[in-house]
mmCIF file of C-alpha atoms in Angstrom:
data_model
loop_
_atom_site.group_PDB
_atom_site.id
_atom_site.type_symbol
_atom_site.label_atom_id
_atom_site.label_comp_id
_atom_site.label_asym_id
_atom_site.label_seq_id
_atom_site.Cartn_x
_atom_site.Cartn_y
_atom_site.Cartn_z
ATOM 1 C CA UNK E 1 -10.842 -19.243 20.635
ATOM 2 C CA UNK E 2 -12.424 -15.762 21.430
ATOM 3 C CA UNK E 3 -14.726 -15.181 18.348
ATOM 4 C CA UNK E 4 -15.848 -19.326 18.509
ATOM 5 C CA UNK E 5 -16.743 -17.959 22.065
ATOM 6 C CA UNK E 6 -18.767 -14.930 21.565
ATOM 7 C CA UNK E 7 -20.754 -16.763 18.422
ATOM 8 C CA UNK E 8 -21.714 -19.512 21.372
ATOM 9 C CA UNK E 9 -22.941 -16.721 23.506
ATOM 10 C CA UNK E 10 -25.329 -15.158 20.394
ATOM 11 C CA UNK E 11 -26.614 -18.514 19.699
ATOM 12 C CA UNK E 12 -27.612 -19.315 23.232
ATOM 13 C CA UNK E 13 -28.857 -15.993 23.749
ATOM 14 C CA UNK E 14 -30.795 -16.017 20.495
ATOM 15 C CA UNK E 15 -32.156 -19.350 21.873
ATOM 16 C CA UNK E 16 -32.978 -18.005 25.353
ATOM 17 C CA UNK E 17 -35.006 -14.789 23.352
ATOM 18 C CA UNK E 18 -36.956 -17.414 21.282
ATOM 19 C CA UNK E 19 -38.144 -19.075 23.890
ATOM 20 C CA UNK E 20 -39.824 -16.062 25.547
ATOM 21 C CA UNK E 21 -42.264 -16.468 22.759
ATOM 22 C CA UNK E 22 -44.346 -12.806 21.523
ATOM 23 C CA UNK E 23 -42.184 -10.304 19.845
ATOM 24 C CA UNK E 24 -39.214 -12.205 20.746
ATOM 25 C CA UNK E 25 -39.985 -15.362 19.187
ATOM 26 C CA UNK E 26 -38.205 -14.817 15.807
ATOM 27 C CA UNK E 27 -34.733 -14.861 15.956
ATOM 28 C CA UNK E 28 -32.505 -12.474 13.889
ATOM 29 C CA UNK E 29 -30.250 -13.997 10.785
ATOM 30 C CA UNK E 30 -29.008 -10.982 9.410
ATOM 31 C CA UNK E 31 -28.571 -11.583 5.617
ATOM 32 C CA UNK E 32 -24.867 -12.356 4.648
ATOM 33 C CA UNK E 33 -24.183 -12.001 1.082
ATOM 34 C CA UNK E 34 -20.250 -12.309 1.351
ATOM 35 C CA UNK E 35 -17.455 -12.760 4.236
ATOM 36 C CA UNK E 36 -15.999 -10.198 5.903
ATOM 37 C CA UNK E 37 -12.088 -10.581 4.660
ATOM 38 C CA UNK E 38 -10.219 -7.644 5.654
ATOM 39 C CA UNK E 39 -7.503 -5.550 4.337
ATOM 40 C CA UNK E 40 -4.752 -8.035 2.888
ATOM 41 C CA UNK E 41 -1.615 -6.990 4.229
ATOM 42 C CA UNK E 42 1.260 -8.451 2.061
ATOM 43 C CA UNK E 43 4.856 -7.938 3.419
ATOM 44 C CA UNK E 44 7.278 -10.376 0.937
ATOM 45 C CA UNK E 45 9.851 -7.722 0.566
ATOM 46 C CA UNK E 46 11.247 -10.798 -1.816
ATOM 47 C CA UNK E 47 8.439 -10.265 -4.466
ATOM 48 C CA UNK E 48 8.202 -6.877 -4.061
ATOM 49 C CA UNK E 49 12.294 -6.530 -5.044
ATOM 50 C CA UNK E 50 12.004 -8.501 -7.540
ATOM 51 C CA UNK E 51 8.890 -6.245 -8.922
ATOM 52 C CA UNK E 52 10.934 -3.746 -8.476
ATOM 53 C CA UNK E 53 13.854 -4.455 -10.279
ATOM 54 C CA UNK E 54 11.370 -5.970 -13.173
ATOM 55 C CA UNK E 55 9.945 -2.365 -13.331
ATOM 56 C CA UNK E 56 13.449 -1.292 -13.467
ATOM 57 C CA UNK E 57 14.504 -3.254 -16.359
ATOM 58 C CA UNK E 58 11.097 -1.801 -18.299
ATOM 59 C CA UNK E 59 11.983 1.741 -17.676
ATOM 60 C CA UNK E 60 15.502 1.096 -19.169
ATOM 61 C CA UNK E 61 17.461 1.807 -15.631
ATOM 62 C CA UNK E 62 20.596 0.982 -15.321
ATOM 63 C CA UNK E 63 22.389 0.493 -11.625
ATOM 64 C CA UNK E 64 24.017 4.238 -11.414
ATOM 65 C CA UNK E 65 27.727 3.634 -10.422
ATOM 66 C CA UNK E 66 28.133 6.326 -7.064
ATOM 67 C CA UNK E 67 31.184 8.635 -6.592
ATOM 68 C CA UNK E 68 33.145 7.217 -10.209
ATOM 69 C CA UNK E 69 33.564 10.962 -11.128
ATOM 70 C CA UNK E 70 35.009 12.208 -8.530
ATOM 71 C CA UNK E 71 38.285 10.285 -8.738
ATOM 72 C CA UNK E 72 39.199 12.516 -11.637
ATOM 73 C CA UNK E 73 40.898 15.520 -10.327
ATOM 74 C CA UNK E 74 41.920 18.900 -12.765
ATOM 75 C CA UNK E 75 45.915 20.140 -12.663
ATOM 76 C CA UNK E 76 46.242 22.310 -9.850
ATOM 77 C CA UNK E 77 46.761 25.137 -11.506
ATOM 78 C CA UNK E 78 46.556 25.710 -15.059
ATOM 79 C CA UNK E 79 49.086 27.746 -17.217
ATOM 80 C CA UNK E 80 47.131 29.265 -20.841
ATOM 81 C CA UNK E 81 43.262 29.804 -21.657
ATOM 82 C CA UNK E 82 43.052 26.154 -22.742
ATOM 83 C CA UNK E 83 43.478 24.573 -19.732
ATOM 84 C CA UNK E 84 41.170 26.641 -18.573
ATOM 85 C CA UNK E 85 38.607 26.135 -20.511
ATOM 86 C CA UNK E 86 39.665 22.945 -19.356
ATOM 87 C CA UNK E 87 39.506 22.916 -16.100
ATOM 88 C CA UNK E 88 36.418 24.530 -16.278
ATOM 89 C CA UNK E 89 34.399 21.901 -18.970
ATOM 90 C CA UNK E 90 36.179 19.344 -16.141
ATOM 91 C CA UNK E 91 34.304 20.689 -13.023
ATOM 92 C CA UNK E 92 31.112 20.960 -15.267
ATOM 93 C CA UNK E 93 31.183 17.188 -15.917
ATOM 94 C CA UNK E 94 31.909 16.489 -12.173
ATOM 95 C CA UNK E 95 28.713 18.483 -11.408
ATOM 96 C CA UNK E 96 26.402 17.198 -14.468
ATOM 97 C CA UNK E 97 27.806 13.694 -13.077
ATOM 98 C CA UNK E 98 26.738 14.441 -9.467
ATOM 99 C CA UNK E 99 23.163 15.432 -10.952
ATOM 100 C CA UNK E 100 23.233 12.348 -12.914
ATOM 101 C CA UNK E 101 23.474 10.669 -9.807
ATOM 102 C CA UNK E 102 21.025 12.583 -8.092
ATOM 103 C CA UNK E 103 18.456 11.741 -10.716
ATOM 104 C CA UNK E 104 18.916 8.440 -10.285
ATOM 105 C CA UNK E 105 18.551 8.016 -6.898
ATOM 106 C CA UNK E 106 15.719 10.586 -7.728
ATOM 107 C CA UNK E 107 13.779 7.681 -10.087
ATOM 108 C CA UNK E 108 14.654 4.709 -7.053
ATOM 109 C CA UNK E 109 12.543 6.660 -4.584
ATOM 110 C CA UNK E 110 9.840 7.261 -7.124
ATOM 111 C CA UNK E 111 9.966 3.803 -8.166
ATOM 112 C CA UNK E 112 9.705 2.965 -4.644
ATOM 113 C CA UNK E 113 6.809 4.750 -4.500
ATOM 114 C CA UNK E 114 4.959 4.086 -7.314
ATOM 115 C CA UNK E 115 5.481 0.339 -6.447
ATOM 116 C CA UNK E 116 4.073 1.589 -2.399
ATOM 117 C CA UNK E 117 0.862 2.790 -4.072
ATOM 118 C CA UNK E 118 0.021 0.072 -6.092
ATOM 119 C CA UNK E 119 0.206 -2.044 -3.082
ATOM 120 C CA UNK E 120 -1.651 0.225 -0.504
ATOM 121 C CA UNK E 121 -4.198 0.644 -3.372
ATOM 122 C CA UNK E 122 -4.665 -3.339 -3.792
ATOM 123 C CA UNK E 123 -5.639 -3.369 -0.225
ATOM 124 C CA UNK E 124 -7.701 -0.259 -0.183
ATOM 125 C CA UNK E 125 -10.229 -1.931 -2.736
ATOM 126 C CA UNK E 126 -10.497 -4.955 -1.222
ATOM 127 C CA UNK E 127 -11.503 -2.647 2.223
ATOM 128 C CA UNK E 128 -13.342 -1.035 -0.131
ATOM 129 C CA UNK E 129 -15.900 -4.293 -0.599
ATOM 130 C CA UNK E 130 -15.448 -4.966 3.031
ATOM 131 C CA UNK E 131 -17.076 -1.807 3.600
ATOM 132 C CA UNK E 132 -19.744 -1.906 1.513
ATOM 133 C CA UNK E 133 -20.659 -5.772 2.465
ATOM 134 C CA UNK E 134 -20.535 -3.826 6.381
ATOM 135 C CA UNK E 135 -23.156 -1.091 4.793
ATOM 136 C CA UNK E 136 -24.988 -3.546 3.827
ATOM 137 C CA UNK E 137 -25.679 -5.602 7.103
ATOM 138 C CA UNK E 138 -26.455 -2.741 8.839
ATOM 139 C CA UNK E 139 -29.161 -0.961 6.852
ATOM 140 C CA UNK E 140 -30.512 -4.533 6.557
ATOM 141 C CA UNK E 141 -30.300 -4.427 10.961
ATOM 142 C CA UNK E 142 -31.547 -1.181 11.187
ATOM 143 C CA UNK E 143 -34.331 -2.010 9.333
ATOM 144 C CA UNK E 144 -35.104 -4.828 11.397
ATOM 145 C CA UNK E 145 -35.098 -2.554 14.469
ATOM 146 C CA UNK E 146 -37.451 -0.320 12.727
ATOM 147 C CA UNK E 147 -39.822 -2.631 12.224
ATOM 148 C CA UNK E 148 -39.461 -4.372 15.825
ATOM 149 C CA UNK E 149 -40.037 -1.099 17.876
ATOM 150 C CA UNK E 150 -42.380 0.158 15.278
ATOM 151 C CA UNK E 151 -44.843 -2.732 16.738
#
């Protein structure tokens, strides 16, 4: 692989520099406190789907029936005041049912967004540890370079 070839070339270069003597006799060995892992990419949708369903159960959400309210059709021509009130009530019921369906969809979206944000935060936490480690190594390399240039 390319990474193993790169490290073997670096090792050979350090050996050649060490053979020159003088300030090149000490090869640089960086201080490593831990390995760089990189971000953990998880794309297991079945696991995410299970967590999503678990979250929905915790919140007390059940699948919202879609379109069931639109099957109720009021009479076309109300004949008295009572029927007019009933027609208006049924229209309001349909509108409230549609609003309820929309709010259910928004809840679904919010739950999906929350689980995605949670997953991204976990990945960023691991990445932050790697950034801290790389900063530590770069500071050490800079100190070593300043000492070498100062001689």
